[in-house]
Coordinates of C-alpha atoms and ligand atoms in Angstrom, one line a residue:
M1 CA -21.6 131.7 -119.2
N2 CA -18.0 132.4 -120.0
D3 CA -15.3 131.9 -117.4
T4 CA -13.1 134.6 -118.8
K5 CA -11.2 136.7 -116.3
L6 CA -10.3 140.1 -117.7
V7 CA -7.8 142.6 -116.4
I8 CA -7.3 146.1 -117.8
V9 CA -3.9 147.5 -117.5
V10 CA -3.6 151.3 -117.4
P11 CA -0.3 153.2 -117.3
C12 CA -0.8 156.5 -115.5
Y13 CA 1.6 159.5 -115.4
N14 CA 0.2 162.6 -113.6
E15 CA -3.4 161.6 -114.3
E16 CA -5.1 162.8 -111.2
E17 CA -7.6 164.7 -113.3
V18 CA -8.9 161.7 -115.2
L19 CA -8.6 158.7 -112.9
H20 CA -12.1 159.1 -111.3
E21 CA -13.8 159.3 -114.6
T22 CA -11.6 156.5 -116.1
T23 CA -12.6 154.2 -113.2
R24 CA -16.2 155.1 -113.6
Q25 CA -16.3 154.3 -117.3
L26 CA -14.2 151.2 -117.0
T27 CA -16.4 149.9 -114.2
S28 CA -19.6 150.4 -116.2
V29 CA -18.0 148.6 -119.2
V30 CA -16.9 145.5 -117.2
E31 CA -20.2 145.4 -115.3
R32 CA -22.0 145.3 -118.6
M33 CA -19.6 142.5 -119.8
E34 CA -20.2 140.5 -116.7
K35 CA -24.0 140.9 -117.0
D36 CA -23.9 139.8 -120.6
G37 CA -21.8 136.8 -119.8
I38 CA -18.8 137.9 -121.8
I39 CA -16.5 137.7 -118.8
S40 CA -16.8 136.3 -115.3
K41 CA -14.7 138.9 -113.6
G42 CA -13.2 142.2 -114.6
M43 CA -10.4 144.1 -112.8
F44 CA -8.2 147.1 -113.5
L45 CA -4.5 147.5 -112.8
Y46 CA -3.4 151.1 -112.6
V47 CA 0.4 151.4 -113.0
D48 CA 1.6 154.7 -111.5
D49 CA 4.6 155.6 -113.6
G50 CA 6.3 157.7 -110.9
S51 CA 3.7 160.5 -111.0
K52 CA 4.5 163.8 -109.4
D53 CA 0.9 164.6 -108.6
A54 CA -1.7 162.9 -106.4
T55 CA -2.1 160.0 -108.8
W56 CA -0.9 157.3 -106.5
R57 CA -2.9 158.6 -103.5
L58 CA -5.9 158.5 -105.8
I59 CA -5.2 154.9 -106.8
E60 CA -5.0 153.8 -103.2
E61 CA -8.2 155.6 -102.4
L62 CA -10.0 154.0 -105.4
S63 CA -8.7 150.6 -104.5
G64 CA -10.3 151.0 -101.1
S65 CA -13.7 152.0 -102.5
N66 CA -13.8 149.9 -105.6
K67 CA -12.9 146.2 -105.4
R68 CA -11.9 146.1 -109.0
V69 CA -9.1 148.5 -108.7
M70 CA -5.6 147.3 -108.2
G71 CA -2.5 149.5 -108.2
L72 CA 1.2 149.2 -108.9
K73 CA 3.5 152.1 -108.1
L74 CA 6.8 152.4 -109.9
A75 CA 9.6 154.0 -108.0
H76 CA 10.3 156.5 -110.7
N77 CA 9.1 157.6 -114.2
V78 CA 10.2 155.1 -116.8
G79 CA 8.0 156.2 -119.7
H80 CA 4.7 154.8 -121.1
Q81 CA 6.1 151.7 -122.8
N82 CA 8.1 150.5 -119.7
A83 CA 5.2 151.3 -117.4
L84 CA 2.9 149.3 -119.5
W85 CA 5.4 146.5 -119.6
A86 CA 5.5 146.5 -115.8
G87 CA 1.7 145.9 -115.7
L88 CA 1.8 143.3 -118.5
E89 CA 4.6 141.4 -116.8
W90 CA 2.6 141.2 -113.7
A91 CA -0.5 140.1 -115.7
A92 CA 1.4 137.4 -117.6
Q93 CA 1.7 135.4 -114.4
S94 CA -1.7 136.3 -112.9
E95 CA -4.9 134.4 -112.9
F96 CA -6.3 136.6 -115.7
D97 CA -7.1 135.0 -119.1
A98 CA -7.5 138.2 -121.1
I99 CA -5.4 141.4 -120.7
V100 CA -6.4 144.7 -122.2
S101 CA -4.1 147.7 -122.2
I102 CA -5.5 151.2 -122.5
D103 CA -4.3 154.8 -121.8
A104 CA -5.7 156.5 -118.7
D105 CA -6.9 159.6 -120.6
L106 CA -10.1 158.0 -122.2
Q107 CA -9.0 158.9 -125.7
D108 CA -9.6 155.3 -126.7
D109 CA -13.2 154.2 -126.6
V110 CA -13.7 152.0 -123.6
N111 CA -16.8 150.4 -125.2
A112 CA -14.5 148.7 -127.7
I113 CA -13.4 146.5 -124.9
V114 CA -16.7 144.7 -125.1
E115 CA -16.1 143.7 -128.7
M116 CA -12.5 142.8 -127.8
G117 CA -13.9 140.4 -125.2
Q118 CA -16.2 138.8 -127.6
K119 CA -13.4 138.3 -130.1
F120 CA -11.3 136.8 -127.4
N121 CA -14.1 134.4 -126.5
A122 CA -14.4 133.5 -130.2
G123 CA -10.8 132.3 -130.1
F124 CA -8.6 135.3 -131.0
E125 CA -5.5 135.8 -128.9
V126 CA -4.5 139.3 -130.0
V127 CA -7.2 141.9 -130.7
Y128 CA -6.0 145.4 -131.9
G129 CA -8.0 148.5 -131.2
V130 CA -7.8 150.5 -134.5
R131 CA -8.9 154.1 -134.8
N132 CA -11.0 154.6 -137.8
E133 CA -10.7 158.4 -137.8
R134 CA -8.8 161.2 -136.3
K135 CA -11.4 163.9 -136.2
T136 CA -10.5 165.1 -132.8
D137 CA -6.8 165.2 -133.0
T138 CA -5.1 168.5 -133.9
F139 CA -4.0 169.0 -137.5
F140 CA -0.5 168.7 -136.3
K141 CA -0.9 165.5 -134.3
K142 CA -2.9 163.9 -137.1
H143 CA -0.3 164.5 -139.7
T144 CA 2.8 163.8 -137.6
A145 CA 1.1 160.5 -136.6
Q146 CA 0.4 159.6 -140.2
M147 CA 4.0 160.4 -141.2
F148 CA 5.1 158.1 -138.4
Y149 CA 3.1 155.1 -139.7
K150 CA 4.4 155.7 -143.3
L151 CA 8.0 156.1 -142.2
M152 CA 7.7 153.0 -140.0
S153 CA 6.4 150.9 -142.8
T154 CA 8.9 152.1 -145.4
M155 CA 11.6 151.4 -142.9
G156 CA 10.5 147.9 -142.4
G157 CA 8.7 148.0 -139.1
D158 CA 5.5 146.0 -139.3
V159 CA 2.9 148.0 -137.4
V160 CA -0.9 148.1 -137.6
Y161 CA -2.0 151.4 -139.1
N162 CA -3.7 153.6 -136.6
H163 CA -3.3 151.2 -133.8
A164 CA -1.6 152.5 -130.6
D165 CA -1.3 150.5 -127.5
F166 CA -5.0 149.8 -127.0
R167 CA -5.4 146.0 -127.4
L168 CA -6.4 142.8 -125.9
M169 CA -4.1 139.8 -125.5
S170 CA -4.6 136.3 -124.2
R171 CA -2.4 135.3 -121.3
R172 CA -0.5 133.0 -123.6
A173 CA 0.3 135.7 -126.2
L174 CA 1.3 137.9 -123.3
Q175 CA 3.6 135.3 -121.9
A176 CA 5.2 135.1 -125.4
L177 CA 5.6 138.9 -125.3
V178 CA 7.2 139.1 -121.9
A179 CA 9.6 136.4 -123.0
H180 CA 11.3 139.1 -125.1
P181 CA 14.3 140.1 -123.0
E182 CA 15.2 143.3 -124.9
R183 CA 15.3 146.6 -123.2
N184 CA 14.3 148.8 -126.1
L185 CA 10.6 148.4 -126.1
F186 CA 8.4 149.1 -129.0
L187 CA 5.3 147.1 -128.0
R188 CA 3.1 147.6 -131.0
G189 CA 5.8 146.2 -133.3
M190 CA 6.7 143.4 -130.9
V191 CA 3.1 142.2 -130.4
R192 CA 2.7 142.2 -134.2
S193 CA 5.6 139.9 -134.6
L194 CA 4.3 137.4 -132.1
G195 CA 1.8 135.8 -134.5
F196 CA -1.1 133.8 -133.0
S197 CA -4.6 134.5 -134.3
Q198 CA -5.1 138.3 -134.5
E199 CA -8.2 140.4 -135.0
Y200 CA -9.2 144.1 -135.2
V201 CA -11.8 146.2 -133.5
Y202 CA -12.5 149.7 -134.9
Y203 CA -13.5 152.7 -132.8
S204 CA -13.3 156.5 -133.1
R205 CA -10.8 158.3 -131.0
N206 CA -11.9 161.0 -128.5
E207 CA -10.2 164.0 -127.1
R208 CA -8.2 163.6 -124.0
F209 CA -10.8 163.7 -121.1
A210 CA -8.7 166.1 -119.0
G211 CA -5.1 167.1 -118.5
E212 CA -2.4 167.5 -121.1
S213 CA -0.7 165.1 -123.5
K214 CA 2.4 163.6 -122.0
Y215 CA 3.7 163.1 -125.5
P216 CA 5.0 166.4 -126.8
F217 CA 6.5 166.4 -130.3
S218 CA 10.0 165.8 -129.1
K219 CA 8.9 162.6 -127.3
M220 CA 7.0 161.5 -130.4
L221 CA 10.0 162.0 -132.5
S222 CA 12.2 160.0 -130.2
F223 CA 9.5 157.3 -130.1
A224 CA 9.5 157.1 -133.9
I225 CA 13.3 156.9 -134.0
D226 CA 13.2 154.2 -131.3
G227 CA 10.5 152.3 -133.1
I228 CA 12.5 152.2 -136.3
T229 CA 15.9 151.5 -134.8
S230 CA 14.6 148.9 -132.4
F231 CA 12.8 147.0 -135.2
S232 CA 14.7 147.3 -138.4
I233 CA 18.2 147.4 -139.7
K234 CA 17.0 149.0 -142.9
P235 CA 18.7 152.3 -142.2
L236 CA 22.0 150.4 -142.1
R237 CA 21.2 148.7 -145.4
L238 CA 20.5 152.2 -146.9
I239 CA 24.1 153.2 -146.2
T240 CA 25.4 150.2 -148.1
S241 CA 23.1 150.8 -151.1
S242 CA 23.9 154.5 -151.2
G243 CA 27.6 153.6 -151.1
V244 CA 27.2 151.3 -154.1
L245 CA 25.2 153.9 -155.9
F246 CA 28.0 156.4 -155.3
I247 CA 30.6 154.1 -156.7
F248 CA 28.5 153.8 -159.9
V249 CA 28.3 157.6 -160.0
A250 CA 32.0 157.7 -159.5
L251 CA 32.6 155.3 -162.5
A252 CA 30.5 157.6 -164.7
I253 CA 32.3 160.6 -163.5
I254 CA 35.6 158.9 -164.1
C255 CA 34.7 158.3 -167.7
Y256 CA 33.6 161.9 -168.1
A257 CA 36.7 163.3 -166.4
L258 CA 39.0 161.2 -168.5
Y259 CA 37.2 162.3 -171.6
E260 CA 37.5 165.9 -170.7
Y261 CA 41.2 165.3 -169.8
A262 CA 41.8 163.7 -173.2
V263 CA 40.1 166.5 -175.0
G264 CA 42.3 168.9 -173.0
H265 CA 39.5 171.1 -171.6
V266 CA 40.7 171.0 -168.0
V267 CA 42.6 172.9 -165.4
P268 CA 45.5 170.8 -164.1
G269 CA 44.5 168.8 -161.0
W270 CA 40.8 168.8 -161.8
T271 CA 40.6 165.3 -163.1
S272 CA 42.4 163.7 -160.2
L273 CA 40.5 165.6 -157.6
L274 CA 37.1 165.0 -159.0
V275 CA 37.7 161.3 -159.6
S276 CA 39.1 160.7 -156.1
L277 CA 36.4 162.7 -154.5
W278 CA 33.6 160.6 -155.8
F279 CA 35.4 157.3 -155.6
I280 CA 36.6 157.8 -152.1
G281 CA 33.1 158.9 -151.1
G282 CA 31.6 155.8 -152.5
A283 CA 34.2 153.5 -151.1
I284 CA 33.8 155.0 -147.6
L285 CA 30.0 154.7 -147.6
T286 CA 30.2 151.1 -148.8
A287 CA 32.7 150.3 -146.1
I288 CA 30.5 151.9 -143.4
G289 CA 27.6 149.9 -144.8
V290 CA 29.6 146.7 -144.5
I291 CA 30.4 147.5 -140.9
G292 CA 26.7 148.3 -140.5
E293 CA 25.8 144.8 -141.7
Y294 CA 27.8 143.4 -138.9
I295 CA 26.4 145.8 -136.4
G296 CA 23.0 144.7 -137.6
K297 CA 23.9 141.1 -136.8
I298 CA 25.1 142.1 -133.3
Y299 CA 22.0 144.0 -132.8
R300 CA 19.8 141.1 -133.5
E301 CA 22.0 138.8 -131.5
V302 CA 22.0 140.9 -128.3
K303 CA 18.3 141.0 -128.3
R304 CA 18.3 137.3 -127.5
R305 CA 14.8 137.1 -128.7
P306 CA 13.0 133.8 -128.3
R307 CA 13.1 131.9 -131.6
Y308 CA 9.5 130.7 -131.8
F309 CA 6.3 130.2 -130.0
V310 CA 4.2 127.1 -130.5
E311 CA 0.6 127.9 -131.2
K312 CA -1.0 124.4 -131.5
M313 CA -0.1 120.8 -131.4
A314 CA -1.8 117.7 -132.7
N315 CA -1.5 114.3 -131.2
I316 CA 1.4 115.4 -129.0
E317 CA 1.3 115.0 -125.3
Ligands
LIG401 N1 2.3 157.8 -119.6 C1 3.1 157.1 -118.7 N2 4.4 157.5 -118.6 C2 4.9 158.6 -119.2 C3 4.0 159.3 -120.1 C4 2.7 158.8 -120.3 O1 2.7 156.1 -118.1 O2 6.1 158.9 -119.0 C5 0.9 157.3 -119.8 C6 -0.2 158.4 -119.6 O3 -0.6 158.5 -118.3 C7 -1.3 157.9 -120.5 C8 -0.6 157.1 -121.6 O4 0.8 156.9 -121.1 O5 -2.1 156.9 -119.8 C9 -0.5 157.9 -122.9 O6 0.0 159.2 -122.7 P1 -0.7 160.5 -123.4 O7 -2.2 160.3 -123.4 O8 -0.2 161.7 -122.7 O9 -0.1 160.4 -124.9 P2 -0.9 160.8 -126.3 O10 -2.2 160.1 -126.2 O11 -1.0 162.3 -126.2 O12 0.0 160.3 -127.3
LIG402 MG1 -3.6 160.3 -124.9

């Protein structure tokens, strides 16, 4: 019999249509896990992200009828990542040993939580839920999502392919996560950079049980930009390298222009204009890149991230 206490954190924004079903399915999963001795206790924490519909009333109602349901109501809408953070911060100092985060809309397979629990018991501290297909997503969502992962990885953000925010973390890993004082949250990148022993659980993604996606394209785009800019300074480096490239182009053009000038094929003024155009362009880009380098340093500095987390010790009290 395992003594693992599990809490499932669920951010909810205008989810009145799905909460009953979500609760029903989560309940049946944790009941099964308790019966099979994977956990000793399973609870849910619904974080109401300033919903405008009856979500909070429903959470209160559910918490009355189902002893597993706990609720946290945020005063206004702060977005998925921040709402999840609110729940995680609470969980990091709770009695729970394992913390799962999942969306309210049942797109992620709740049954994968069983396997996550088993991996946790086997000693893994971060277990990612990874979708192995995207059959049910629209063509558009599928391709924009794929572009997002590609762009992220070329821009230097280390993210797990096809993993969103469905994952299990140990309380210790979670405490390491919430020790990050930054305000720009990109949880999947941050969790990845924590280290600790990590594992994967694969599942297939369903359609939203009810209601509409709260992530229209515009929000997805800003999420991608946030993800890149809050994780990597590669875009800044790109400016420097293109500046240097421009200067080389300028040099080639200078040679060419001088040659044309010497041969006498030119309209007066052409040589000086062309040469200065390319050279100044390159010089300006390089200068911006250099400034960018410093901004990159400031950016890393103001994050005030913790420098390390100890995973194990030997023979140390
Ligand atoms: N969500 C939230 N605050 C928001 C938007 C969304 O807490 O401002 C929650 C939402 O209730 C859901 C999860 O974040 O549980 C993911 O949202 P959604 O399913 O709409 O995104 P998609 O799966 O379409 O990317
Ligand atoms: Mg969804």
